[in-house]
mmCIF file of C-alpha atoms and ligand atoms in Angstrom:
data_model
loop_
_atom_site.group_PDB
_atom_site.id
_atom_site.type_symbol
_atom_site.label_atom_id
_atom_site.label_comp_id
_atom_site.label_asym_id
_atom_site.label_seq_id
_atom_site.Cartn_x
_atom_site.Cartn_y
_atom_site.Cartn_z
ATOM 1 C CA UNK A 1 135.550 -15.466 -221.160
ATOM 2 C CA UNK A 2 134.762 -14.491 -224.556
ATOM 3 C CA UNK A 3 133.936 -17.583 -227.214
ATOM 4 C CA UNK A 4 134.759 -17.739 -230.697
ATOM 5 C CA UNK A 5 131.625 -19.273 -231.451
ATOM 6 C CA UNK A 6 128.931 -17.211 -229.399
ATOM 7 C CA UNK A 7 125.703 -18.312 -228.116
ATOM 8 C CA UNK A 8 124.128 -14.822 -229.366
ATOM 9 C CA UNK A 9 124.661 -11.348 -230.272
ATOM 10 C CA UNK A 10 122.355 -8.759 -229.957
ATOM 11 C CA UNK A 11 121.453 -7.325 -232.741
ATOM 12 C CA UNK A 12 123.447 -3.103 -232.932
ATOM 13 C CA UNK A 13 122.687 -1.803 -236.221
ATOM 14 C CA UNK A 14 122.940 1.650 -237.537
ATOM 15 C CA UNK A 15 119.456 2.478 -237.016
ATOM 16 C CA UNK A 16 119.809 1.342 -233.132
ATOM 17 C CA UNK A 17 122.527 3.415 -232.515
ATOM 18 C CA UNK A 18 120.085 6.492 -234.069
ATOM 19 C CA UNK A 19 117.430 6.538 -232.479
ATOM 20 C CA UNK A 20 119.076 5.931 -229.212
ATOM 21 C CA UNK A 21 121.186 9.202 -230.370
ATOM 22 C CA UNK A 22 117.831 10.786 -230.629
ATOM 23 C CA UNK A 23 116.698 9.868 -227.085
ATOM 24 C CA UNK A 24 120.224 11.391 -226.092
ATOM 25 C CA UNK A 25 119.973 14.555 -227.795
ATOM 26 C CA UNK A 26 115.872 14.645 -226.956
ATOM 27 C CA UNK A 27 117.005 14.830 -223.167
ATOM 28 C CA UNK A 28 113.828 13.079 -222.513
ATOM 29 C CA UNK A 29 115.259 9.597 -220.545
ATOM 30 C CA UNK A 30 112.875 8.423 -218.704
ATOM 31 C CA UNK A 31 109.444 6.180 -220.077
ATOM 32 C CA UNK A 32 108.001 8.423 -222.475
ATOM 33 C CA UNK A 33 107.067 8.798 -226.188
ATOM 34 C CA UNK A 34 109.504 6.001 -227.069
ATOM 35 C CA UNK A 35 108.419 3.750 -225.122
ATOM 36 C CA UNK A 36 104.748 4.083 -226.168
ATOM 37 C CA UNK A 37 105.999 3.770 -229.931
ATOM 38 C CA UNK A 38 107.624 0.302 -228.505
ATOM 39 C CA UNK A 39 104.667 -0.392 -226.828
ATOM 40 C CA UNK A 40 102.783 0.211 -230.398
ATOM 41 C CA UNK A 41 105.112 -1.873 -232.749
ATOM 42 C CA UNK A 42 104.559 -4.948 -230.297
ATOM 43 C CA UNK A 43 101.093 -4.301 -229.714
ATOM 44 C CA UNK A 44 100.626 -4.026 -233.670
ATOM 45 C CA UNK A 45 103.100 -7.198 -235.115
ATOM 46 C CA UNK A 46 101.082 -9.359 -232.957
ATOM 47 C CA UNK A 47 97.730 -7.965 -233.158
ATOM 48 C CA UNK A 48 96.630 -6.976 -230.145
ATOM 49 C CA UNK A 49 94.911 -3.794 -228.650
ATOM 50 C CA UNK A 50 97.714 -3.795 -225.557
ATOM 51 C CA UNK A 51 101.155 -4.135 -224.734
ATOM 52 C CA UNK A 52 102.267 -2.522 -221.508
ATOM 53 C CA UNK A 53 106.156 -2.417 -221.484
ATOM 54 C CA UNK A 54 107.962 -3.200 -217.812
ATOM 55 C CA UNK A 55 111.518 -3.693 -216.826
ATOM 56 C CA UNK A 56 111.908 -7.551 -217.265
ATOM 57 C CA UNK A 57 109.272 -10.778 -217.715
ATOM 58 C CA UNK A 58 109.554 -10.815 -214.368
ATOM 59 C CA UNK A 59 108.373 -7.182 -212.741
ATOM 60 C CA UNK A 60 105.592 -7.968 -216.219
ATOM 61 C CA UNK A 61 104.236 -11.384 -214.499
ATOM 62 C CA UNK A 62 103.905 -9.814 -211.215
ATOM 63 C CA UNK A 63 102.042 -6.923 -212.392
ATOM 64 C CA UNK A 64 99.635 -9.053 -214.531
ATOM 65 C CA UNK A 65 98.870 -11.407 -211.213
ATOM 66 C CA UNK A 66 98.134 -8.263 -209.339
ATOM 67 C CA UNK A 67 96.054 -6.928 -211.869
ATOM 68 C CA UNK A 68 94.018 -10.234 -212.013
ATOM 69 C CA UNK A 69 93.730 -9.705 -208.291
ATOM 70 C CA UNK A 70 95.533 -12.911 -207.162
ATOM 71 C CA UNK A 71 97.190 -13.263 -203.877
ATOM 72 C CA UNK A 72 97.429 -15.069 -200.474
ATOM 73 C CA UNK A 73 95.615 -18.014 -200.296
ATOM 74 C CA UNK A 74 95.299 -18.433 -204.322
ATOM 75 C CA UNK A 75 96.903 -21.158 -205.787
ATOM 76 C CA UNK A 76 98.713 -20.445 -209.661
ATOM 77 C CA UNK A 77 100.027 -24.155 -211.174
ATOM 78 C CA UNK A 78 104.098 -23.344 -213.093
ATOM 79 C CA UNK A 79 105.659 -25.975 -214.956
ATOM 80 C CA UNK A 80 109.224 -27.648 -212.889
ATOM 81 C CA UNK A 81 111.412 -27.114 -216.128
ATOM 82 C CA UNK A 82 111.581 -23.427 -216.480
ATOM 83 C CA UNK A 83 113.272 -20.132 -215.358
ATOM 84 C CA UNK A 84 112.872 -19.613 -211.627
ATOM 85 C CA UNK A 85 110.939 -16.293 -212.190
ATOM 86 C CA UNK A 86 108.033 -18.112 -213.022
ATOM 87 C CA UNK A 87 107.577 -19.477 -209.786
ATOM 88 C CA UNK A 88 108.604 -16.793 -207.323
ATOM 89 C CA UNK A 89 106.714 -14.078 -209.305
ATOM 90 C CA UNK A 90 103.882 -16.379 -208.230
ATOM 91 C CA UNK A 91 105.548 -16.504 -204.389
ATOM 92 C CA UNK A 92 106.106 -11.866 -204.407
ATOM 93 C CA UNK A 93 102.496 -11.635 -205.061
ATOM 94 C CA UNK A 94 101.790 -14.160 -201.940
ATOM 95 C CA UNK A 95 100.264 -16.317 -203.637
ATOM 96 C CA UNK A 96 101.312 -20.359 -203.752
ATOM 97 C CA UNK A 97 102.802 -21.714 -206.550
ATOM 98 C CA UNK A 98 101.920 -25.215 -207.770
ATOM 99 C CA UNK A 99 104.785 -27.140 -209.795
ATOM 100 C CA UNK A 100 103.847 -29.895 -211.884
ATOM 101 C CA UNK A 101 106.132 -31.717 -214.266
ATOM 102 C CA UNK A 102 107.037 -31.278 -218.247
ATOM 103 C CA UNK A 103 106.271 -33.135 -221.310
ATOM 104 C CA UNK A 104 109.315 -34.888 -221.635
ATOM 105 C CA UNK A 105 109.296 -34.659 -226.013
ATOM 106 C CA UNK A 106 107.814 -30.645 -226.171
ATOM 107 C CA UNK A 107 109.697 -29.879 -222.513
ATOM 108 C CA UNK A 108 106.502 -27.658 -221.865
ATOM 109 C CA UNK A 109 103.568 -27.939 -218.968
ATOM 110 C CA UNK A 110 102.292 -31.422 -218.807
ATOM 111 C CA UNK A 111 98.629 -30.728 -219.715
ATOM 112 C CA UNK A 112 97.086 -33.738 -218.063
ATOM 113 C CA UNK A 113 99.435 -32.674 -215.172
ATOM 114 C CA UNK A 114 98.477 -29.488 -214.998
ATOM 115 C CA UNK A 115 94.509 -30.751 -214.707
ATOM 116 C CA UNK A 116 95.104 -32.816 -212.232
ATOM 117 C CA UNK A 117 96.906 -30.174 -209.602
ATOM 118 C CA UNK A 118 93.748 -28.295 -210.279
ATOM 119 C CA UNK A 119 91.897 -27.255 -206.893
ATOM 120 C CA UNK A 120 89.035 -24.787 -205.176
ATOM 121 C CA UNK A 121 92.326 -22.359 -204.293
ATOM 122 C CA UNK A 122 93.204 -22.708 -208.190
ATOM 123 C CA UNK A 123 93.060 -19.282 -210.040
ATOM 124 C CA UNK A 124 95.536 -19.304 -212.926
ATOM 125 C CA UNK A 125 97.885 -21.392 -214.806
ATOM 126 C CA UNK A 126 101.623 -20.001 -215.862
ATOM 127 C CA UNK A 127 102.468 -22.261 -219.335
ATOM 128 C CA UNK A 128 105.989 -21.116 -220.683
ATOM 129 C CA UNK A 129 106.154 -21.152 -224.354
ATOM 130 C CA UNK A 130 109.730 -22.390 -223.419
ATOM 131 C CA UNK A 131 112.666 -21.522 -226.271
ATOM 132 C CA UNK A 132 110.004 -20.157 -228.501
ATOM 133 C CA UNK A 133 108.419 -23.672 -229.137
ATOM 134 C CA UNK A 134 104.560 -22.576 -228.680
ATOM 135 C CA UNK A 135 102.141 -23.291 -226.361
ATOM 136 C CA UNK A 136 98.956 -26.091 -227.323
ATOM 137 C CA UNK A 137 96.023 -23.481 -227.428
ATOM 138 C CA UNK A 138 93.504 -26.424 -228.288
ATOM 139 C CA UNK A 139 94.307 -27.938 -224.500
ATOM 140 C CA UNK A 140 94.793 -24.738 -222.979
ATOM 141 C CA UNK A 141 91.460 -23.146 -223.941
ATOM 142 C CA UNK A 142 89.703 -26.543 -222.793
ATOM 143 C CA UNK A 143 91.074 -26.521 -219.614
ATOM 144 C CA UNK A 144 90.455 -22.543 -218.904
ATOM 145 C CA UNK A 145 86.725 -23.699 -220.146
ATOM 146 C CA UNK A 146 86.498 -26.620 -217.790
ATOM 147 C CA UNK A 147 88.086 -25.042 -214.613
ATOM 148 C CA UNK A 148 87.367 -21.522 -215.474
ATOM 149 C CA UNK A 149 91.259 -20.737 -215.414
ATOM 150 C CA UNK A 150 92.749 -17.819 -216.086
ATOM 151 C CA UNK A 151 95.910 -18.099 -218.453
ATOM 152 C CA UNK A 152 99.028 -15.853 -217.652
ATOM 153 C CA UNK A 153 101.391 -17.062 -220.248
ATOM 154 C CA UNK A 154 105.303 -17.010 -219.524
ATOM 155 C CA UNK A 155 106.385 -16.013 -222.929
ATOM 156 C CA UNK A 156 109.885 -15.040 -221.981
ATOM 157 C CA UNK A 157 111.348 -16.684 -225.101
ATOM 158 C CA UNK A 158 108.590 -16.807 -227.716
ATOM 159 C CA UNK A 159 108.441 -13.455 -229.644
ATOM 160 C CA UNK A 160 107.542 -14.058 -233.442
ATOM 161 C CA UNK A 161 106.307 -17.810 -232.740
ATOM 162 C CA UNK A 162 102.791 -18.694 -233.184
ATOM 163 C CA UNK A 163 100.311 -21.706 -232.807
ATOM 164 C CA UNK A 164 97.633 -22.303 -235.579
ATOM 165 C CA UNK A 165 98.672 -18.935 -237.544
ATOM 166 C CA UNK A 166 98.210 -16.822 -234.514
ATOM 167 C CA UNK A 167 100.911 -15.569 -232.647
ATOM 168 C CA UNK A 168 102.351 -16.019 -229.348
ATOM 169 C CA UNK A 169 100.596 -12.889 -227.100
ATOM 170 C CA UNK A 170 97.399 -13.266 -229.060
ATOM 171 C CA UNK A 171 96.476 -16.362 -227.586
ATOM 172 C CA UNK A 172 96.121 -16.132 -223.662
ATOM 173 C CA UNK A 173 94.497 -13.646 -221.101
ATOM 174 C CA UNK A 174 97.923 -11.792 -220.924
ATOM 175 C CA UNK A 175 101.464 -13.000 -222.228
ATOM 176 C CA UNK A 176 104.734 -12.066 -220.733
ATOM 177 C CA UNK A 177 107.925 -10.960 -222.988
ATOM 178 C CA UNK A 178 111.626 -10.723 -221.836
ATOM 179 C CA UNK A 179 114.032 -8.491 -223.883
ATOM 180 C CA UNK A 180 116.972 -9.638 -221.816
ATOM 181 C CA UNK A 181 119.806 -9.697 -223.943
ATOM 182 C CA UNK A 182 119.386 -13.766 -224.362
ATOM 183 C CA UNK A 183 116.625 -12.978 -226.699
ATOM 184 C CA UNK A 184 116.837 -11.850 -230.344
ATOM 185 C CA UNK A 185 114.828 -8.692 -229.540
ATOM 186 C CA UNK A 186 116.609 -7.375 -226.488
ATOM 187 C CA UNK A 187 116.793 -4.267 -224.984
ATOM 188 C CA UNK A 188 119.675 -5.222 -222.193
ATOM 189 C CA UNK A 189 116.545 -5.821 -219.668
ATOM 190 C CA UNK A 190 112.928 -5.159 -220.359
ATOM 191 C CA UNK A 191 109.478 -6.653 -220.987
ATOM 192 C CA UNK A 192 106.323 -6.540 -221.780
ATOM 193 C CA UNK A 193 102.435 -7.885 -221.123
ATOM 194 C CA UNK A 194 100.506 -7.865 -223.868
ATOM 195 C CA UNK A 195 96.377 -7.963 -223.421
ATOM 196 C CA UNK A 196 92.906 -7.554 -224.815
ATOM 197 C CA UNK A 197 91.786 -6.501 -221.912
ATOM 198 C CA UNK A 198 91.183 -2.498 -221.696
ATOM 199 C CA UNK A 199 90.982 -2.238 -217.382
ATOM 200 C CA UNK A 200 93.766 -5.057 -217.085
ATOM 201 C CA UNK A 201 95.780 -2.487 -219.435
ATOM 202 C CA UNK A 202 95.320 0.119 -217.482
ATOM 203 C CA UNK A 203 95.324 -1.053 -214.181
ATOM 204 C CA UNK A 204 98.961 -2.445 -214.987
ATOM 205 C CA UNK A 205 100.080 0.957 -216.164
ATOM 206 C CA UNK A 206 98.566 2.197 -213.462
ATOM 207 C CA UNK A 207 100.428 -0.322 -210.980
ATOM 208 C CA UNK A 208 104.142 0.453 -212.650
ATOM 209 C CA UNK A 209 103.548 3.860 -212.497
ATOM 210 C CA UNK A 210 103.463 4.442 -208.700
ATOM 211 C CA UNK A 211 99.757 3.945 -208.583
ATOM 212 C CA UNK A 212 98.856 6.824 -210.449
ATOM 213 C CA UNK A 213 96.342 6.987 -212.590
ATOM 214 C CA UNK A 214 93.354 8.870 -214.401
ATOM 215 C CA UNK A 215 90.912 11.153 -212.120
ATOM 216 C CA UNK A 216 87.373 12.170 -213.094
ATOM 217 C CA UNK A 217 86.783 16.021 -213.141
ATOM 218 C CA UNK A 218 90.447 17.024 -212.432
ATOM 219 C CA UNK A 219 93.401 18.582 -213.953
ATOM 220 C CA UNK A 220 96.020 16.244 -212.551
ATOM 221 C CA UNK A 221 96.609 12.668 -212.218
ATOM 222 C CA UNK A 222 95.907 11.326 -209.403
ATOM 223 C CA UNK A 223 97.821 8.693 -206.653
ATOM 224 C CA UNK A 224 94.745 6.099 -206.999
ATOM 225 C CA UNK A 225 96.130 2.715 -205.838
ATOM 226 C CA UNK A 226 99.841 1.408 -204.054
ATOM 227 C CA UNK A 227 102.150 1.040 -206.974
ATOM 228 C CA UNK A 228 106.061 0.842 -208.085
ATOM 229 C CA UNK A 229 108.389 2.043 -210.639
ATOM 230 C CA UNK A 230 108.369 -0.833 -213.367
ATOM 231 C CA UNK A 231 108.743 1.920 -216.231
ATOM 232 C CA UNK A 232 110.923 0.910 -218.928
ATOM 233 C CA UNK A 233 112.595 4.345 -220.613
ATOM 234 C CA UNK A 234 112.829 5.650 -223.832
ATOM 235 C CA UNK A 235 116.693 5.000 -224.248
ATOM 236 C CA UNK A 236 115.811 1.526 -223.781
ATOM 237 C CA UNK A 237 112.835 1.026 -225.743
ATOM 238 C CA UNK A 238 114.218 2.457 -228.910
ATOM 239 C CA UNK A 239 117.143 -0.353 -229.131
ATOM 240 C CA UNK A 240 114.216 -2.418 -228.887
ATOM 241 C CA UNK A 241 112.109 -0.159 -231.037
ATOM 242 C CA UNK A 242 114.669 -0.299 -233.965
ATOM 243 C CA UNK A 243 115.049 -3.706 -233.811
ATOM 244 C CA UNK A 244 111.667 -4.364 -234.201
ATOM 245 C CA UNK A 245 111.804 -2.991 -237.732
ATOM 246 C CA UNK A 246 113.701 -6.013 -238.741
ATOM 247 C CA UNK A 247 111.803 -8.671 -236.788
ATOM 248 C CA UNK A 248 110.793 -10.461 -239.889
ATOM 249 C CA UNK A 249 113.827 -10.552 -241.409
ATOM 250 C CA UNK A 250 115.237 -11.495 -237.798
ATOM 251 C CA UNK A 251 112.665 -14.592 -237.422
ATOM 252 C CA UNK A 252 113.811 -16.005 -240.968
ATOM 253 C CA UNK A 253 116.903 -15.956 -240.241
ATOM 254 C CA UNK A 254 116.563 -17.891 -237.313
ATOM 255 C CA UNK A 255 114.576 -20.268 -238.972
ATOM 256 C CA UNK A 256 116.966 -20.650 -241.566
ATOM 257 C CA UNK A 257 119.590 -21.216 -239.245
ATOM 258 C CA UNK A 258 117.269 -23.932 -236.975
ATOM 259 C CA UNK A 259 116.409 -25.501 -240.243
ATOM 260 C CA UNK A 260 120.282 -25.664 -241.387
ATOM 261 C CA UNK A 261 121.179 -27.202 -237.709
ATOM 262 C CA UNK A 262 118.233 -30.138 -238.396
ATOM 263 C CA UNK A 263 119.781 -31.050 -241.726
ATOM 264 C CA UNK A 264 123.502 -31.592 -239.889
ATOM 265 C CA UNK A 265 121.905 -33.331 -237.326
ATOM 266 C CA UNK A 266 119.647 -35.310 -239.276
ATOM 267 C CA UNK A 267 120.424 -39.341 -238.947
ATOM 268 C CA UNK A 268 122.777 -38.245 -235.640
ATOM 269 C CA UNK A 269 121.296 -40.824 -233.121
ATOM 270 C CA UNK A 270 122.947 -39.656 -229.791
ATOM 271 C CA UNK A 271 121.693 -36.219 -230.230
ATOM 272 C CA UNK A 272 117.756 -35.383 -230.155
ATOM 273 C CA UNK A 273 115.890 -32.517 -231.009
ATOM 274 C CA UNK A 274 112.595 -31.900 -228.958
ATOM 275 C CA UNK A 275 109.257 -31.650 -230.784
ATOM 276 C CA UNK A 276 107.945 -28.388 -231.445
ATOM 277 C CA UNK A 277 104.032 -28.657 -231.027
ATOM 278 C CA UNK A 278 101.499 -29.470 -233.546
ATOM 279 C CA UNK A 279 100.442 -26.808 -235.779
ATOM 280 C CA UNK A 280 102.631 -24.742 -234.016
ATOM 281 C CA UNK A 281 105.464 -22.727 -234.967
ATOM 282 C CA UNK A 282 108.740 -22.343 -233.113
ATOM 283 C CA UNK A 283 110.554 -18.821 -232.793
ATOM 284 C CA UNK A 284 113.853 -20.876 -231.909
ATOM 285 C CA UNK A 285 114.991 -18.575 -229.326
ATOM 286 C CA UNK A 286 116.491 -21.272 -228.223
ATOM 287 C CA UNK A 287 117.932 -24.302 -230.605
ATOM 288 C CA UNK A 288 118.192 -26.689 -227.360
ATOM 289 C CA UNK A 289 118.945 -30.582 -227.951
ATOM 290 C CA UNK A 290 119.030 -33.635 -225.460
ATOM 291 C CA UNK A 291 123.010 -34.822 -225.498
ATOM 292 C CA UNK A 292 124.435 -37.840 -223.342
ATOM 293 C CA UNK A 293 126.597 -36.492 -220.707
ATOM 294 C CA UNK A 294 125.489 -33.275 -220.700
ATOM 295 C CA UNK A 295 127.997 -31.327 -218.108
ATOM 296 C CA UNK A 296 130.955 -33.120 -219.945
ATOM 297 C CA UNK A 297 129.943 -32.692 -223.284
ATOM 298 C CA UNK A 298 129.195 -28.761 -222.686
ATOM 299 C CA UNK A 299 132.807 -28.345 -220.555
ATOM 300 C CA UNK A 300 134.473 -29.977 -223.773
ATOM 301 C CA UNK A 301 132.576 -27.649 -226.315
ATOM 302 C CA UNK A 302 133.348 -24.394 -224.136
ATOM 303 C CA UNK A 303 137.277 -25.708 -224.381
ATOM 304 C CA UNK A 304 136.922 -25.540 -227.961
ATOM 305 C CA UNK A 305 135.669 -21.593 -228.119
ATOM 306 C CA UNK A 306 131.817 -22.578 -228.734
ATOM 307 C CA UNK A 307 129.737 -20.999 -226.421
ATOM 308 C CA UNK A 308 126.770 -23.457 -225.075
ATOM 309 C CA UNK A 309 124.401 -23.833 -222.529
ATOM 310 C CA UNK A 310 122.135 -25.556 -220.419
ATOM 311 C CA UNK A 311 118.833 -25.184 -221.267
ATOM 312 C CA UNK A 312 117.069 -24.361 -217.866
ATOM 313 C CA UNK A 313 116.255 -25.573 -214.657
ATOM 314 C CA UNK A 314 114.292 -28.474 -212.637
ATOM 315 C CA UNK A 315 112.519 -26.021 -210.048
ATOM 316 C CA UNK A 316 111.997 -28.883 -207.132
ATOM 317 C CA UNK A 317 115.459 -29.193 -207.007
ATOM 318 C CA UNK A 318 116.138 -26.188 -205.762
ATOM 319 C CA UNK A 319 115.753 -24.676 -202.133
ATOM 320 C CA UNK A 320 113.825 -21.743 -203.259
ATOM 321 C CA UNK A 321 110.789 -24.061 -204.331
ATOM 322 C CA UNK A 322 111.671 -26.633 -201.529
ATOM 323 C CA UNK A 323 109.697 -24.035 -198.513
ATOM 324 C CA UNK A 324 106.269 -23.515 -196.993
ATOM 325 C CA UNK A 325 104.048 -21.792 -199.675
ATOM 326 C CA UNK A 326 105.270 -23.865 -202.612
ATOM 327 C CA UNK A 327 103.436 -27.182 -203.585
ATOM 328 C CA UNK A 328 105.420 -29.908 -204.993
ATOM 329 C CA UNK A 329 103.305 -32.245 -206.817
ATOM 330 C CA UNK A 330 104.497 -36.050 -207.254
ATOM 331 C CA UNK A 331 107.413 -36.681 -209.545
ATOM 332 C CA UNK A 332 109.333 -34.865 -212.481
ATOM 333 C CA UNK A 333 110.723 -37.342 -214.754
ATOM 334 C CA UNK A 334 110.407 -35.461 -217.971
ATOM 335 C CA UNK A 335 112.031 -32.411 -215.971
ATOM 336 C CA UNK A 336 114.595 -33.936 -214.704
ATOM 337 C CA UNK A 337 115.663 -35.500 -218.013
ATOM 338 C CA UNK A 338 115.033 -31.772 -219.793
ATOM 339 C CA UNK A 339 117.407 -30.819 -216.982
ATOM 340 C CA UNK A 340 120.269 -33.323 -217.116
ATOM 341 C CA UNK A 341 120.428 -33.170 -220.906
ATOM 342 C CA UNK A 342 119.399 -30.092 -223.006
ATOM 343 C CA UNK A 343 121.914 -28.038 -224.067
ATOM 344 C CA UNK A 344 121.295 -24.962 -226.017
ATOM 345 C CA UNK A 345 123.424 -24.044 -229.051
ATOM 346 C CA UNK A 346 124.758 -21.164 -230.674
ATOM 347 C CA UNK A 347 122.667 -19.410 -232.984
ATOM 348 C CA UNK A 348 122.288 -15.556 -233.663
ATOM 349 C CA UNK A 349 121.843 -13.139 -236.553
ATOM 350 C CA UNK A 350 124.801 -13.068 -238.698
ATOM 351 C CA UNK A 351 125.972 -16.793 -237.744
ATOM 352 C CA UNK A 352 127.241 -18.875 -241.156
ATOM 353 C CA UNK A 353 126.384 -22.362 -242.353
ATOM 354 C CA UNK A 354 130.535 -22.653 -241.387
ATOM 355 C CA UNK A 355 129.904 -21.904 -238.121
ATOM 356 C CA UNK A 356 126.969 -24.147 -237.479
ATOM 357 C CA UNK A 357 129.035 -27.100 -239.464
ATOM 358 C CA UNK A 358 131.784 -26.660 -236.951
ATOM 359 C CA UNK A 359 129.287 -26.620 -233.705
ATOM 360 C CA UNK A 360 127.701 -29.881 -235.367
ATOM 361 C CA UNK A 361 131.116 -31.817 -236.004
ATOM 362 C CA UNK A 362 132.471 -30.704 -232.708
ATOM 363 C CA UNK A 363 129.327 -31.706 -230.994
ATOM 364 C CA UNK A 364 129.106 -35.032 -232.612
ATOM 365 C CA UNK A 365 132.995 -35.674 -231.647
ATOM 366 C CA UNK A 366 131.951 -35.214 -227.953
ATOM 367 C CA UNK A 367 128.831 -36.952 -227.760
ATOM 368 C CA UNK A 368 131.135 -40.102 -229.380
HETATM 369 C C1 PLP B 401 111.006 -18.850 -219.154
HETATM 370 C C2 PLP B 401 111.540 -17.578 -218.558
HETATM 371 N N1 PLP B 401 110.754 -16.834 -217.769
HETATM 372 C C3 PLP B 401 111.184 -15.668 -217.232
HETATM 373 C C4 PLP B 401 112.468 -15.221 -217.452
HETATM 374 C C5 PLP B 401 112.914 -13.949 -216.809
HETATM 375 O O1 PLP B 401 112.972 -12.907 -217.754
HETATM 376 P P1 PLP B 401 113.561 -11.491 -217.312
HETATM 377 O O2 PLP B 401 115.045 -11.655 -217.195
HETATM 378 O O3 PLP B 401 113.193 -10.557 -218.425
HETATM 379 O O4 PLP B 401 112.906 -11.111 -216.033
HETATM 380 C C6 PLP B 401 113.330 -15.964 -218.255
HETATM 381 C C7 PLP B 401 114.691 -15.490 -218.483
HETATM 382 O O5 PLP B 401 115.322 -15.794 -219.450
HETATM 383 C C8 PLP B 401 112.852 -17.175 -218.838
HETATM 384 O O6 PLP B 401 113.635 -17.929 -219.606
#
C-alpha cells in the first residue's frame, strides 16, 4: 500500500544517481574504491580513525563480537525494547544474551539494570542509541570502569546524534550503523563499525573478507583466519557516499522538522514525547511518541493515507528470546509500555509544516 503521507523517503538526488552511473560505467561492482571513500566520509564526519563498512548493523555487530573474541560461554547484557538483531547477533556468535529492561522516559538500557545483570561470564554490554536519542556516556564509561566492560554500541538509528558535543561512533569501543532504507542515510541495506582500534579494524576487514588478510614477506594476500563475505560494494556505497555530502543539511532538516512536531504537540496531554538524554543530542531517526490505544490509533491513521509505525519490540515476548541460551532477567515494565504505546511518525527530507499539521490534527482526532 502506498501512503499519502509517508513515513520516509530516501533521499535520490542528482548526484546519487551519478556516481552510481560512474560505478556502472567503471565496471568495477563489487567492494572497492567506493566503498573505501564511504568508509572515509564516515570515518571523517565523526572523527574517528575507522569505519569498516558491512552489509547491515547486523553482519557489523557480529563481526565486532568476533573480533573482541566473544563466544560460548560469554555472557553480552541487550536492552528488551529494541530490534531483535541485537540479541541474536549476540546468540550467531554463541554467546548468551542477557535482556534487561528500558528506561521507561529515554526507552534506552536501564543503567542500574544493566549493573545489576552484571556477572563473572559478563564481557560486553550492547546499549542502542534507539531512534537517534543518544546514549548516557557519563554512566556508560563508569560502568565499563567498574566491571571492566567492553561497550559494543547498537547504533542502528543514531547517525549525526551526539552526547556532550561528541558524536555517536566516537564514544564506545566500536559502534554499529544501519543504512537500511528506514534511516536517512540509506543505502537499501548496509552498515558500518566504526573504531579506534587499529587490530579490531583490521581483524574485522579481515573477517568480512573471507579471512584474508596481510602476509609478511609475500606477494599475495594470504587466507589467515575462517571468514565470510560481509563486503558492501561500490554501487552501494556511493548512494550512501553521495548522500553523505548533504548530511548536515540532512540532520537540520530533521531537526527542524522534530522541533516543528514539539510545537503542534506542545500542551497535547494524551500524547507524550520521550526524553532525549541530558546533554545529549537526538538525530530523530525516529520522531516516536507514547499514544493511548496504540494498535487502534495507528489502524485509524493508516485509513487516513499517513503512514505510521510502531516503534519496536519487547524482546521477552517473543519465542526467539524465550530458549536455552537467552537470560531473561526479572520484569520489563518500561518495555512493555515502550511496546504497547510508541508509535513512530512520519518525517523525511522534503516533508512540509502542512504535512506535519495534518499528521498532528489527525493524530489528536484519534487519540480523542
Ligand atoms: C536498533 C536496531 N538494531 C539493529 C537493526 C538491524 O539493522 P540492519 O537492518 O541494518 O541489519 C535495526 C533495524 O532497523 C535496529 O533498529
Amino acid at each position: 500500500m502506498s501512503y499519502r503521507i509517508p513515513l520516509i523517503k530516501p533521499f535520490i538526488n542528482d548526484r546519487v544517481k551519478e556516481l552510481v552511473d560512474e560505478v556502472l560505467d567503471s565496471g568495477f561492482l563489487t567492494e572497492g574504491p567506493v566503498t573505501r571513500q564511504f568508509e572515509e566520509s564516515v570515518a571523517s564526519y565523526i572523527g574517528v580513525p575507522h569505519a569498516i563498512a558491512f552489509t547491515s548493523c547486523t553482519t557489523g555487530i557480529e563481526t565486532a563480537l568476533r573480533v573482541a573474541g566473544i563466544g560460548a560461554g560469554d555472557e553480552v547484557i541487550v536492552p528488551d525494547y529494541t530490534y531483535p538483531a541485537t540479541a541474536n547477533a549476540v546468540k550467531i556468535v554463541g554467546a548468551v544474551p542477557v535482556i534487561v529492561d528500558v528506561d521507561p522516559q529515554t526507552l534506552l538500557m536501564d543503567y542500574d539494570k544493566m549493573e545489576e545483570a552484571v556477572s563473572a561470564n559478563t564481557k560486553a554490554v550492547i546499549p542502542v542509541s534507539l531512534f537517534g536519542n543518544p546514549l548516557d556516556f557519563d554512566r556508560l564509561m563508569m560502568a565499563k570502569e567498574r566491571y571492566g566492560l567492553l561497550i559494543i554500541e547498537d547504533a542502528a538509528c543514531a547517525l549525526g546524534s551526539s552526547f556532550k558535543g561528541r558524536k555517536t561512533g566516537g564514544w564506545s569501543d566500536m559502534t554499529v550503523f544501519s543504512f537500511h532504507p528506514r534511516k536517512f542515510i540509506t543505502t537499501g541495506e548496509g552498515g558500518m563499525v566504526t573504531t579506534q582500534n587499529a587490530q579490531w579494524a583490521e581483524a574485522m576487514h579481515q573477517y568480512k573478507h573471507f579471512g584474508m588478510g596481510k602476509s609478511v614477506g609475500r606477494e599475495e594476500m594470504l587466507f589467515q583466519d575462517t571468514g565470510t563475505n560481509y563486503k558492501m560494494s561500490n554501487l552501494l556505497a556511493a548512494v550512501g557516499l553521495a548522500q553523505m555530502e548533504k548530511i548536515d543539511d540532512l540532520l537540520n532538516e530533521r531537526m527542524l522538522l522534530a522541533e516543528n512536531y514539539r510545537k503542534l504537540l506542545h500542551g497535547n496531554q494524551k500524547i507524550r514525547i520521550p526524553e532525549t538524554t541530558g546533554n545529549g543530542m537526538h538525530s530523530y531517526q525516529s520522531f516516536a511518541v507514547f499514544v493511548p490505544d496504540r494498535d487502534r490509533v495507528m489502524r485509524q491513521m493508516r485509513a487516513e493515507g499517513i503512514e505510521v509505525q510502531i516503534g519496536t519490540y519487547a524482546l521477552h515476548q517473543h519465542p526467539a528470546f524465550q530458549q536455552r541460551g537467552v537470560r531473561l532477567r526479572g520484569q520489563y515494565p518500561g518495555s512493555i509500555r515502550a511496546w504497547e504505546e510508541t508509535l513512530v511518525l512520519p518525517m523525511f527530507h522534503s516533508m512540509t509544516s502542512a504535512g506535519q499539521t495534518e499528521v498532528v490534527q489527525k493524530l489528536t482526532l484519534c487519540v480523542e
